[in-house]
Coordinates of N, CA and C in Angstrom, one line a residue:
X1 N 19.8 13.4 -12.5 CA 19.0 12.3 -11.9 C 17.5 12.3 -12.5
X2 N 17.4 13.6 -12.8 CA 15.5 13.6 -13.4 C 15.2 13.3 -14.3
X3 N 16.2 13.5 -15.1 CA 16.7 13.0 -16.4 C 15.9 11.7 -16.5
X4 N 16.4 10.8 -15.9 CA 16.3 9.7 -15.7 C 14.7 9.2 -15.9
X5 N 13.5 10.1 -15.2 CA 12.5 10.0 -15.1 C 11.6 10.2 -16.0
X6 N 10.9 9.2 -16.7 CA 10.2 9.7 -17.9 C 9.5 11.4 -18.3
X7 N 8.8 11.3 -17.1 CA 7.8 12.8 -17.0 C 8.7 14.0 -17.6
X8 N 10.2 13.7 -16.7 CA 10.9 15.1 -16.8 C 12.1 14.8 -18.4
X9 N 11.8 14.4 -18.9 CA 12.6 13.9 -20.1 C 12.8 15.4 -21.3
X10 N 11.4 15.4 -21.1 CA 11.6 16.9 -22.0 C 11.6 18.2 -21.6
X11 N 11.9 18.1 -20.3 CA 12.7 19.3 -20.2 C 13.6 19.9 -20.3
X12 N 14.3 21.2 -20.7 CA 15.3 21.8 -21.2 C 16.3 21.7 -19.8
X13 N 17.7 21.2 -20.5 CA 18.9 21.1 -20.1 C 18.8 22.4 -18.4
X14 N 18.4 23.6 -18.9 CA 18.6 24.4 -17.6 C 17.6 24.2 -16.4
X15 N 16.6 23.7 -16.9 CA 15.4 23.7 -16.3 C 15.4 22.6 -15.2
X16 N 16.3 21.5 -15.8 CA 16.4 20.1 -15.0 C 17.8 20.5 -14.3
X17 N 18.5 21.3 -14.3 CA 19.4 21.9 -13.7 C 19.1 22.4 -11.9
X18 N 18.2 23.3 -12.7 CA 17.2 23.8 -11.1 C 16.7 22.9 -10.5
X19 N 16.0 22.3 -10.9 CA 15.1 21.2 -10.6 C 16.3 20.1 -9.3
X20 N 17.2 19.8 -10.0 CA 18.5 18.9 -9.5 C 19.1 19.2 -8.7
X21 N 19.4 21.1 -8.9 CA 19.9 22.0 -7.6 C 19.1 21.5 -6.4
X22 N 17.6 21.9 -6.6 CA 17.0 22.0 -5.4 C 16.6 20.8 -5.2
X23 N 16.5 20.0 -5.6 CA 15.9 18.7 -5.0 C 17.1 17.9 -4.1
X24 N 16.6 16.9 -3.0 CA 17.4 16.7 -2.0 C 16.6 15.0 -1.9
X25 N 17.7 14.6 -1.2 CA 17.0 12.4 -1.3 C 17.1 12.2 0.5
X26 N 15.6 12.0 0.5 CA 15.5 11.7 2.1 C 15.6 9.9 1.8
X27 N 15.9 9.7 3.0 CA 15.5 8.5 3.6 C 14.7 7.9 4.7
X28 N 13.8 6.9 4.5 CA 12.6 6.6 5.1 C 12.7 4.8 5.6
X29 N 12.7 4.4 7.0 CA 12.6 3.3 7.3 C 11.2 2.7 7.2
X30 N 10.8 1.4 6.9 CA 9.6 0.9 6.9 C 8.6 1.5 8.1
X31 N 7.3 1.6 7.3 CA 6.1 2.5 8.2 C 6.7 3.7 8.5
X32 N 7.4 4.2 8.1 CA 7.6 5.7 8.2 C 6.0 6.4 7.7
X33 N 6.3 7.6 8.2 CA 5.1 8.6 7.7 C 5.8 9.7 6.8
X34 N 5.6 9.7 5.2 CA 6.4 10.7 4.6 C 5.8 12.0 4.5
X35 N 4.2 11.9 4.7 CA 3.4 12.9 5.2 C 1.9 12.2 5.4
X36 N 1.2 13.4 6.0 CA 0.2 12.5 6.3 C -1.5 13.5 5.8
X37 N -2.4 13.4 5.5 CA -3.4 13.4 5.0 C -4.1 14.9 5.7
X38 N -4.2 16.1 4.5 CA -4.4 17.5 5.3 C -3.1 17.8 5.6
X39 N -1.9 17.6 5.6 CA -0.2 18.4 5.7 C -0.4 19.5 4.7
X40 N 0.3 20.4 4.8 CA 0.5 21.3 3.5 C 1.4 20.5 2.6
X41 N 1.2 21.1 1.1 CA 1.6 19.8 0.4 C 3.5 20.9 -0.1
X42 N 4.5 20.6 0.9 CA 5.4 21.5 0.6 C 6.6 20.9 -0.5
X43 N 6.1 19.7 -1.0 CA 7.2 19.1 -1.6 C 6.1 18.1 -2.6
X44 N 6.9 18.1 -4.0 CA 6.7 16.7 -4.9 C 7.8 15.5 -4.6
X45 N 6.9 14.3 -4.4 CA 8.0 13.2 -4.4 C 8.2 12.3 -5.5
X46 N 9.3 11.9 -5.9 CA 9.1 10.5 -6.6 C 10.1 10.0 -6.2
X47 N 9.9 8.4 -6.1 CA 10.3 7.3 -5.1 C 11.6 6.7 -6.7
X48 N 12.9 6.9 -5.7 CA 14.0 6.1 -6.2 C 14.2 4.9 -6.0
X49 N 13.8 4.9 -4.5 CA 14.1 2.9 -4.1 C 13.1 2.3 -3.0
X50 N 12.6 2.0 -3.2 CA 11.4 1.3 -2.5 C 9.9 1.4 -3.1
X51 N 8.7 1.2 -2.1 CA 7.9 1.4 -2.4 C 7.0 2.1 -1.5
X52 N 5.8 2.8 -1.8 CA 5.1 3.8 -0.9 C 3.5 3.1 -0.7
X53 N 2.8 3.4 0.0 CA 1.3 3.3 -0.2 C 1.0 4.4 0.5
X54 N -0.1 5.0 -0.9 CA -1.1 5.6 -0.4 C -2.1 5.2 0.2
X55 N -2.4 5.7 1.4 CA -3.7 5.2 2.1 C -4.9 6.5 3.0
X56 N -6.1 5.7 3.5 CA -7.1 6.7 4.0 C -7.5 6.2 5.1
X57 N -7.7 6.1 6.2 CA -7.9 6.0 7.4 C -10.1 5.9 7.4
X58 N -10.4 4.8 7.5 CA -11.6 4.8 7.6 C -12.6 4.9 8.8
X59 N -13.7 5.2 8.5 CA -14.3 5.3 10.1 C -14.3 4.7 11.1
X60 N -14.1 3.3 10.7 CA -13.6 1.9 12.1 C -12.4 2.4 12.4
X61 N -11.4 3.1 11.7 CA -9.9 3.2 12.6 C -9.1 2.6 11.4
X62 N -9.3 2.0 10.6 CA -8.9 0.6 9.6 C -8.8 1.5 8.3
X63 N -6.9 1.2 8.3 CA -6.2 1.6 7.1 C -6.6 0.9 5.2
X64 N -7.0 1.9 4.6 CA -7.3 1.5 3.7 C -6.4 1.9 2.4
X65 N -5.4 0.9 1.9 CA -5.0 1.2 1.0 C -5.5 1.7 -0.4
X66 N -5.0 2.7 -0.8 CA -5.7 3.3 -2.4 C -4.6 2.9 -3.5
X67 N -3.2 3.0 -3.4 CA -2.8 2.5 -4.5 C -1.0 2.4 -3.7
X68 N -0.3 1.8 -4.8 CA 1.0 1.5 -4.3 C 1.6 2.6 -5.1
X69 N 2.7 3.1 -4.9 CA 3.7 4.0 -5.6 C 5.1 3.0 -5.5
X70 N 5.3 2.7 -7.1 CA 6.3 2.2 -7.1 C 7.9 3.4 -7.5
X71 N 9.1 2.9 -7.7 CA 10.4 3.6 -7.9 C 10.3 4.0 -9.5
X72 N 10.5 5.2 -9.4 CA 10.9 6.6 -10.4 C 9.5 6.8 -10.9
X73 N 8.5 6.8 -10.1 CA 6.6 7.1 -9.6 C 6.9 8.5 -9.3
X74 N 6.2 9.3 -9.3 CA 5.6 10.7 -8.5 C 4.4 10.1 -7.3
X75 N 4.3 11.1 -6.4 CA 3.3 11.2 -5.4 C 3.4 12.4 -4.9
X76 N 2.4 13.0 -4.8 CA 2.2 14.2 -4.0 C 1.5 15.6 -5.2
X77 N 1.7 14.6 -6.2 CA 1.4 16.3 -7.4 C 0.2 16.9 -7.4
X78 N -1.2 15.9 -7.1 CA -2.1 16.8 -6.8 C -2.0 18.1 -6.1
X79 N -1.9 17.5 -5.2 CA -2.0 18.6 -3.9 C -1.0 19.9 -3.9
X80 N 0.2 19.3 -4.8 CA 1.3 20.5 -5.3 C 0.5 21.8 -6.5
X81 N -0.1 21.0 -7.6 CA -0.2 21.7 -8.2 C -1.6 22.4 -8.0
X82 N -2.7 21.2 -7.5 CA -4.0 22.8 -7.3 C -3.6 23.3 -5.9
X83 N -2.7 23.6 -4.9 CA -2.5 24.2 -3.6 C -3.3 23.8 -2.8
X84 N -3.4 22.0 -2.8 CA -4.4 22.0 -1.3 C -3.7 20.6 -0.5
X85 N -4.1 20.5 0.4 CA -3.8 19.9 1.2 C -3.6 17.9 0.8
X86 N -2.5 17.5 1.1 CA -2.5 16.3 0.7 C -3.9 15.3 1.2
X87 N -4.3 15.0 0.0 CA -5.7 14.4 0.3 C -5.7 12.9 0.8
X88 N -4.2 12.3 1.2 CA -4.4 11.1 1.8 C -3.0 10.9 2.3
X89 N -2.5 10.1 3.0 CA -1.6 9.4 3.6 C 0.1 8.8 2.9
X90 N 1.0 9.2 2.7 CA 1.9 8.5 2.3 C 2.9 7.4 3.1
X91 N 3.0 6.2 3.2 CA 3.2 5.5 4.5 C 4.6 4.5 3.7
X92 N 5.6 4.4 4.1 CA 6.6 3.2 3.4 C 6.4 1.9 4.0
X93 N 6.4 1.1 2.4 CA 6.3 -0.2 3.0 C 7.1 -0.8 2.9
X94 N 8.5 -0.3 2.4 CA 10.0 -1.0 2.9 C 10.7 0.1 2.5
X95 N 11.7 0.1 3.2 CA 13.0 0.8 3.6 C 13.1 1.6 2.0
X96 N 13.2 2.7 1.4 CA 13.4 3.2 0.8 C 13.9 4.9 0.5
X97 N 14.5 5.5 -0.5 CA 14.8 6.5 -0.6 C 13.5 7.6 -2.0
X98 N 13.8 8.6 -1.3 CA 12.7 9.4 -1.7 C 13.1 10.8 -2.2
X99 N 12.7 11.2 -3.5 CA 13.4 12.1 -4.0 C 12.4 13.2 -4.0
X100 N 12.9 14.4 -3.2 CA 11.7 15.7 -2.6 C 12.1 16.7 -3.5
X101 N 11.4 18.0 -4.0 CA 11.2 18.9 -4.7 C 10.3 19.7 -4.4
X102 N 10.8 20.6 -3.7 CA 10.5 22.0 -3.2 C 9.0 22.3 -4.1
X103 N 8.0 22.5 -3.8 CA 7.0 22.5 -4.2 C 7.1 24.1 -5.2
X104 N 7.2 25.5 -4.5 CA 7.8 26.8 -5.5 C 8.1 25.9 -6.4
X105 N 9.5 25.9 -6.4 CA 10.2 25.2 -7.7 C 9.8 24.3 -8.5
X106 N 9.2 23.3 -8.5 CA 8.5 22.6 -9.0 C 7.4 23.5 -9.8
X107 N 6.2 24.5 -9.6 CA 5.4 25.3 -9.6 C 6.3 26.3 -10.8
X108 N 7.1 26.8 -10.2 CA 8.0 27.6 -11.1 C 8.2 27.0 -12.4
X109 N 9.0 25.6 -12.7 CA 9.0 25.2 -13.9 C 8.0 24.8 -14.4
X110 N 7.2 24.1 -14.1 CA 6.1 23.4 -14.9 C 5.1 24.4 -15.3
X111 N 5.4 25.7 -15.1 CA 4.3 26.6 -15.8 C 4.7 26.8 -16.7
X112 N 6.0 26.9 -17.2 CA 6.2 26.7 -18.4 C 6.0 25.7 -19.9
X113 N 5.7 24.5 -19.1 CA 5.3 23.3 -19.9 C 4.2 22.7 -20.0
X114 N 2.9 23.4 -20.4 CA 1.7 23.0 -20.1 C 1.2 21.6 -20.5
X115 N 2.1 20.8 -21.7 CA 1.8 20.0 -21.9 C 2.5 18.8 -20.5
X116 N 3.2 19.3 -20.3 CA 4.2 18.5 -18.7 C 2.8 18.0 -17.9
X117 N 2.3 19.2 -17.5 CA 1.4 19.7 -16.2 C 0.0 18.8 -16.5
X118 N -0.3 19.3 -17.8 CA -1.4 18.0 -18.9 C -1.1 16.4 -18.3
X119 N 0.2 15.7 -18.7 CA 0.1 14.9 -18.6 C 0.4 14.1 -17.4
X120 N 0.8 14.7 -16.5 CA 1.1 14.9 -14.6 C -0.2 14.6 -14.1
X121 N -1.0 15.8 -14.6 CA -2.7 15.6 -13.8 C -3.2 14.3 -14.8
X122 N -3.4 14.0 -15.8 CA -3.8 12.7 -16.4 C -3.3 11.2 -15.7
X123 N -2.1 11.6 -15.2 CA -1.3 10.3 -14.2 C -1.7 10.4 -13.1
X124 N -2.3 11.5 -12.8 CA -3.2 11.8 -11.4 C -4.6 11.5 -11.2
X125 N -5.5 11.6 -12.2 CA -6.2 11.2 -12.7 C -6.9 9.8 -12.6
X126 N -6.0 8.9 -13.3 CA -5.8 7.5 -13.3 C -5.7 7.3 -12.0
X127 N -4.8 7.7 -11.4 CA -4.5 7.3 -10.1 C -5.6 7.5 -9.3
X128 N -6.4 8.4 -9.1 CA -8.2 9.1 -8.2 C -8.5 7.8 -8.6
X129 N -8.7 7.3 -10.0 CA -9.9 6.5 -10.3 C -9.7 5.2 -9.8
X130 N -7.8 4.9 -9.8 CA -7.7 3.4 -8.9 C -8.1 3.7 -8.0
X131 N -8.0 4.8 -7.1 CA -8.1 4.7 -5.9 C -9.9 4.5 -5.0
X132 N -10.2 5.5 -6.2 CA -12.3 5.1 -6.2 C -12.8 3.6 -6.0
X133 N -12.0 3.4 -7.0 CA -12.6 1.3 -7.4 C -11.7 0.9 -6.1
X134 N -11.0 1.0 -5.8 CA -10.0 0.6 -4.3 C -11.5 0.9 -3.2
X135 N -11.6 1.9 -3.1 CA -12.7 2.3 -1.7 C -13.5 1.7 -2.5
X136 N -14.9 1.6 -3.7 CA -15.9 1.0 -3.7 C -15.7 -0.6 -3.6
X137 N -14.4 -1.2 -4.0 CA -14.5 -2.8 -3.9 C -14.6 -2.5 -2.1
X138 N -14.2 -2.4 -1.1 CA -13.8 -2.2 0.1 C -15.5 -2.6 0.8
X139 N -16.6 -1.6 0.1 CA -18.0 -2.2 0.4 C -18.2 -3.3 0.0
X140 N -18.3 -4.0 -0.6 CA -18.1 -5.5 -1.0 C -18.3 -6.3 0.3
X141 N -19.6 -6.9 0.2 CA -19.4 -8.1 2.2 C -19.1 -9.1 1.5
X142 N -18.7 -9.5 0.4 CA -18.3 -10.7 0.1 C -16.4 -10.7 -0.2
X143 N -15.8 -11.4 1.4 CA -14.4 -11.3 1.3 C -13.7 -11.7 -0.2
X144 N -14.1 -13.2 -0.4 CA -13.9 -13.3 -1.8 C -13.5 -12.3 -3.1
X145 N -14.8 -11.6 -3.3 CA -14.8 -10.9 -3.6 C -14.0 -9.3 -3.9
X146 N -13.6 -9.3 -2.9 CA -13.0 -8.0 -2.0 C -11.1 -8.7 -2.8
X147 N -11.0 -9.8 -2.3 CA -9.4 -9.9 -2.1 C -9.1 -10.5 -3.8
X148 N -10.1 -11.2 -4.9 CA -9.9 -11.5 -6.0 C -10.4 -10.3 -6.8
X149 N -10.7 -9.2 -6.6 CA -10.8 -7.9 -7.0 C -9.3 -7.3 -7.2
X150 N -8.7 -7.1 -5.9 CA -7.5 -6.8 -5.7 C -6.3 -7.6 -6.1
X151 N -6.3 -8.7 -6.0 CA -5.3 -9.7 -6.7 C -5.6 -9.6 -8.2
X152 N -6.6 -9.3 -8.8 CA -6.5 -9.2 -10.2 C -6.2 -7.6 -10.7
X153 N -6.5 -6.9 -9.3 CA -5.9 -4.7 -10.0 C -4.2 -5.0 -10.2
X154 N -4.0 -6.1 -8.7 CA -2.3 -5.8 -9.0 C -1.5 -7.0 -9.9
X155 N -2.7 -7.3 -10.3 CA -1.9 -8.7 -11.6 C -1.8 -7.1 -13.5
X156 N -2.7 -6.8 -12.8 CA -2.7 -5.4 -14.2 C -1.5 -4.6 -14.3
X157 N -1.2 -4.4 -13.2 CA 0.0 -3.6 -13.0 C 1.4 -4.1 -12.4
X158 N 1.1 -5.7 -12.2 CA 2.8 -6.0 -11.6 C 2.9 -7.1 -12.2
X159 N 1.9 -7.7 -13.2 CA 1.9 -9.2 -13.9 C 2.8 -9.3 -14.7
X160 N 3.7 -10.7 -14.3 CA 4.7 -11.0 -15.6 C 3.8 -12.7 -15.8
X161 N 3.8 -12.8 -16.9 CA 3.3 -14.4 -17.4 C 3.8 -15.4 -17.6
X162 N 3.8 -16.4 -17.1 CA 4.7 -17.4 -16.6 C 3.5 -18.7 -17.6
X163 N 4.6 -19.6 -17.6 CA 3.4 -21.1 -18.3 C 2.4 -21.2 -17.1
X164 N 2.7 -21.0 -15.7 CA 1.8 -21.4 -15.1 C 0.7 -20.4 -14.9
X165 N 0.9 -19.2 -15.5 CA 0.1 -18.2 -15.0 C 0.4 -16.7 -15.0
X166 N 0.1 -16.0 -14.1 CA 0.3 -14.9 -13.9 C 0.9 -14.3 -12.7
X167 N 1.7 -14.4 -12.4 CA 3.1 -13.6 -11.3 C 2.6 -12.5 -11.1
X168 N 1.8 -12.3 -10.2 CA 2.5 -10.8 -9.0 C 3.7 -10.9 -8.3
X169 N 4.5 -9.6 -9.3 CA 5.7 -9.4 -8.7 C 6.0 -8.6 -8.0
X170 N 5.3 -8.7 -6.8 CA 5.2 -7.8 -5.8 C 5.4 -8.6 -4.3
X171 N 6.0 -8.6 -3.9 CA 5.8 -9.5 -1.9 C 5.0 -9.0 -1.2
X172 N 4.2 -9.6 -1.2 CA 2.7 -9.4 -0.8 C 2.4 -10.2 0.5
X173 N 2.1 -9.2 1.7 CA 2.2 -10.0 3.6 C 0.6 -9.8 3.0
X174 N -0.1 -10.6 4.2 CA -1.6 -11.0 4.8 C -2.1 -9.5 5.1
X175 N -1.0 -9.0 5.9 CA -1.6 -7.3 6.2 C -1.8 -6.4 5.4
X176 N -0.7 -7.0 4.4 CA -1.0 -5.7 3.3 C -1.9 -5.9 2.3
X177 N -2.4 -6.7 2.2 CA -3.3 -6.9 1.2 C -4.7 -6.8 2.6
X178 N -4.9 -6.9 3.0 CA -6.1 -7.1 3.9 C -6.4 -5.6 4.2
X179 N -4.9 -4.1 4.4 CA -5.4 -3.1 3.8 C -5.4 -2.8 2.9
X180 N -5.1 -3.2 1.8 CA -6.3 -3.5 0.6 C -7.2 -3.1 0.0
X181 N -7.7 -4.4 1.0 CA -9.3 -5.0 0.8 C -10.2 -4.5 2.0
X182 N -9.7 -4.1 2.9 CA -10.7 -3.1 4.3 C -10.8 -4.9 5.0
X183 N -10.3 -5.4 4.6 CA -10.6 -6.7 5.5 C -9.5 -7.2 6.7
X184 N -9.8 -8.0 7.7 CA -9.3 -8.3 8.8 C -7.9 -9.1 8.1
X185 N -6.8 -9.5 8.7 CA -5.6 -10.3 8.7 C -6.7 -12.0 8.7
X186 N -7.2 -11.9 9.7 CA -7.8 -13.1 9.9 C -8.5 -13.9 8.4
X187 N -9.0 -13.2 8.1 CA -10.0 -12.9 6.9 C -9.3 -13.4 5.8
X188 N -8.4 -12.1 5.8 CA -7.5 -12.3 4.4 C -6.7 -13.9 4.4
X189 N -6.2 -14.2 5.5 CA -5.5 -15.0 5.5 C -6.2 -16.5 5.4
X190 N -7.8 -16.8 5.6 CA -8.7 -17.6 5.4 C -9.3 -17.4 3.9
X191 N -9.0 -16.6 3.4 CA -9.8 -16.4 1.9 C -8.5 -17.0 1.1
X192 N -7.6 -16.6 1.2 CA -6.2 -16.7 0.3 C -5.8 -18.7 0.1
X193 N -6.4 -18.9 2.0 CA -6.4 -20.5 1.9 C -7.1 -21.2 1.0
X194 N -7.8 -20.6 1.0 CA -9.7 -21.4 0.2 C -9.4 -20.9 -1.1
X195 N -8.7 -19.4 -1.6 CA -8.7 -19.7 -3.2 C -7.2 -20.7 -3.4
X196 N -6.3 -20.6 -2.7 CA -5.5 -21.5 -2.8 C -6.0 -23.3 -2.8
X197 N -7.1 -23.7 -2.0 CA -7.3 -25.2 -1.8 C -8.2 -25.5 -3.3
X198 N -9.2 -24.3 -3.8 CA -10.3 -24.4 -4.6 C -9.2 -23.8 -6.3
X199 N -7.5 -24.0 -6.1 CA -6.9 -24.2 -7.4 C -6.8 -22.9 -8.2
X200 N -7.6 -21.8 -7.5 CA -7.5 -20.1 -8.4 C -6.4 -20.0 -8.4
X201 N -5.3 -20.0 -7.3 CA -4.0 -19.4 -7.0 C -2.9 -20.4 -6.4
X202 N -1.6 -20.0 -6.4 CA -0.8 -21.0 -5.4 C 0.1 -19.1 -5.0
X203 N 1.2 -19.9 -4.2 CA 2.0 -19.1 -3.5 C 3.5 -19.0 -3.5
X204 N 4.4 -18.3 -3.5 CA 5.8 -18.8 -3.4 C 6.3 -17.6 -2.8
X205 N 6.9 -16.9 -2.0 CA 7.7 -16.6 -1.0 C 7.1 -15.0 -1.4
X206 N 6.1 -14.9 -1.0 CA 5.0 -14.0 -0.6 C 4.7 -13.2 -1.7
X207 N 5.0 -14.1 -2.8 CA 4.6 -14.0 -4.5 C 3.6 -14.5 -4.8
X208 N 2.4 -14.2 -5.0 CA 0.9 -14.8 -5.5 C 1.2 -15.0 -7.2
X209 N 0.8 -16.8 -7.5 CA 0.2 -16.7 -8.7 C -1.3 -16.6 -9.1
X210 N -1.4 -16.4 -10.0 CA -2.7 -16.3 -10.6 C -2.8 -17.6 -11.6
X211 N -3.4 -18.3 -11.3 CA -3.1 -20.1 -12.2 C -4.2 -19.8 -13.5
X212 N -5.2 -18.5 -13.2 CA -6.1 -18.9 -14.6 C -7.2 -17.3 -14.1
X213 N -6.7 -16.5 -15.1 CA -7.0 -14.9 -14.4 C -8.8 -15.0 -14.9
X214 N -9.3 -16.2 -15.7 CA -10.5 -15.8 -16.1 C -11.6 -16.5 -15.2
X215 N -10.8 -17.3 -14.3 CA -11.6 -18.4 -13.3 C -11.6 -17.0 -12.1
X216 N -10.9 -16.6 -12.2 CA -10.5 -15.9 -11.1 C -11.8 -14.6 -11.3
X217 N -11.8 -14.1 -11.9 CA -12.8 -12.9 -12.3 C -14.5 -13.4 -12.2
X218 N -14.2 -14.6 -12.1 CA -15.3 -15.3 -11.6 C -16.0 -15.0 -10.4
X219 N -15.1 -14.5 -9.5 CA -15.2 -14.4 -8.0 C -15.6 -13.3 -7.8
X220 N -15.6 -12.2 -8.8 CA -16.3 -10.8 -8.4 C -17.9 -10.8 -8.4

């Protein structure tokens, strides 16, 4: 099965053997908690079927999304590999299956592949710094702002191009984008109208287009 997974591709035949032994596939109904922020970090995941968000609980009480984890993703390797405590929230946002690895074991092989471990924290990396620009757009008092920020991070990473534009291929509710953007349901769902009436965007079954990504960048 790990096989399958880019990261673990070059690993040696035995090594993905252990790895396969001990790894086990939980299952998780929507808003589950797969761990939560400060747990010991006793397992690496990467998501086979669904999707994950990481998030951080801000001082109002108000969930703030840092980034999405999509299927044959890792999540959790920070906190596996320097030994500290998961630094944020892992929460499902539809019904999905979750592939766990004993954190030892995981530890155990990867010290052998230092270029593995290299390129693991680099995808970790990336991921801190979406998650930074996620929390600094979030100060933003201009909603606008805040929600065409975020419609254009996940046009980067889920965009397919269409004549008419640019497809987020992602099903995208009012709530989830509103944790996001640190903004209200109310909010989000009054901002999305106005760039929809003012021609930035249209909508199709909770699929955002992007009609013209450089009108749009306008709004930051």
């Amino acid at each position: 099965m790990l096989q399958q997974i880019d990261l673990f591709r070059d690993l040696k035949k035995e090594d993905l053997e252990i790895l396969n032994k001990n790894a086990k596939i939980m299952k998780f109904k929507k808003n589950d908690s797969i761990f939560n922020e400060g747990d010991k970090p006793e397992y690496l995941y990467i998501v086979l079927i669904g999707k994950i968000k990481i998030s951080k609980i801000g001082k109002d009480g108000r969930e703030i999304i840092l980034e999405i984890v999509n299927e044959k993703d890792i999540f959790g390797a920070l906190a596996v590999i320097k030994g500290i405590p998961y630094p944020a929230n892992a929460i499902v946002i539809e019904n999905c299956e979750v592939l766990s690895i004993p954190s030892k074991i995981f530890l155990s092989i990867i010290k052998n592949y230092p270029q593995l471990e290299a390129k693991i924290m680099h995808h970790v990396v990336m991921r801190l710094k979406s998650g930074i620009e996620s929390l600094k757009n979030t100060a933003l008092e201009n909603a606008d702002s805040r929600i065409a920020y975020q419609l254009l991070k996940l046009a980067q990473k889920y965009g397919k191009y269409t004549p008419h534009g640019v497809l987020i291929d992602l099903r995208i509710t009012k709530k989830l984008l509103a944790e996001m953007t640190g903004t209200t349901v109310e909010t989000t769902f009054r901002t999305i109208n106005k760039l929809k009436k003012e021609g930035y965007i249209s909508e199709l079954d909770h699929k955002i287009l992007i009609k013209d990504i450089r009108a749009l960048e306008s709004k930051l």
